[in-house]
Amino acid sequence: MAKVNLRVRYDGGQGVVKGLDSEDSVEKLISHSLEALGIGDQQEAAIKLLSGFPPKPLDISDRDKSISSIGIQSGDTIIFQISPLSKQGEAPSTNTSTRKSPCPLQETASSTPTSDVSHKKLKTTDSSQTKLHRKVVP
């Protein structure tokens, strides 16, 4: 049995998991990883694992599989995506139609009164601003 050392990451931090065997179960990997990340037991959360570059999801539907059978090798970085379960037992979906704008103060041009000053382009009459000069520095 080969020892497996992994780097684990999630949005709130990162850690290192050492001492697992390549034949240990995915469940053991998850529990050791959550402990290394300082996260409590996440039985009430949907956990998704990503690995590789670009990160691709790992199949953890059967948590009794061995670590090596899902393609994890020593030295890999495993990214955890943890989302709490909703009341129906499903992970919350990200519905873009109800998502608020990242800039709540930003309004469309049709809803705000426009002034002539904001749409005029500034013209400079100073010709020194339009010429480029090269200066050689020793």
Short mmCIF file of N, CA and C in Angstrom, two decimals, residues 8 10 14-15 32-42:
data_model
loop_
_atom_site.label_atom_id
_atom_site.label_comp_id
_atom_site.label_asym_id
_atom_site.label_seq_id
_atom_site.Cartn_x
_atom_site.Cartn_y
_atom_site.Cartn_z
N VAL A 8 -5.39 19.86 0.16
CA VAL A 8 -6.83 20.06 0.06
C VAL A 8 -7.13 21.54 0.21
N TYR A 10 -10.44 24.71 -0.06
CA TYR A 10 -11.83 25.13 -0.22
C TYR A 10 -11.86 26.64 -0.08
N GLN A 14 -7.03 26.15 3.29
CA GLN A 14 -6.38 24.99 2.69
C GLN A 14 -5.66 24.20 3.76
N GLY A 15 -5.28 22.99 3.44
CA GLY A 15 -4.59 22.14 4.38
C GLY A 15 -3.91 20.99 3.65
N HIS A 32 -10.87 12.92 6.71
CA HIS A 32 -9.55 13.44 7.05
C HIS A 32 -9.35 14.84 6.45
N SER A 33 -9.87 15.06 5.26
CA SER A 33 -9.72 16.36 4.60
C SER A 33 -10.50 17.45 5.34
N LEU A 34 -11.73 17.15 5.73
CA LEU A 34 -12.53 18.12 6.47
C LEU A 34 -11.87 18.46 7.80
N GLU A 35 -11.25 17.46 8.43
CA GLU A 35 -10.53 17.69 9.67
C GLU A 35 -9.31 18.57 9.44
N ALA A 36 -8.57 18.34 8.34
CA ALA A 36 -7.39 19.15 8.02
C ALA A 36 -7.76 20.58 7.66
N LEU A 37 -8.94 20.76 7.08
CA LEU A 37 -9.42 22.09 6.71
C LEU A 37 -10.03 22.85 7.88
N GLY A 38 -10.25 22.15 8.99
CA GLY A 38 -10.84 22.79 10.16
C GLY A 38 -12.34 22.97 10.05
N ILE A 39 -12.97 22.14 9.22
CA ILE A 39 -14.41 22.21 9.04
C ILE A 39 -15.03 21.09 9.87
N GLY A 40 -16.14 21.38 10.52
CA GLY A 40 -16.83 20.36 11.29
C GLY A 40 -17.41 19.29 10.39
N ASP A 41 -18.07 18.32 10.98
CA ASP A 41 -18.69 17.24 10.23
C ASP A 41 -19.76 17.82 9.30
N GLN A 42 -19.66 17.54 8.03
CA GLN A 42 -20.57 18.11 7.03
C GLN A 42 -21.56 17.07 6.51
#
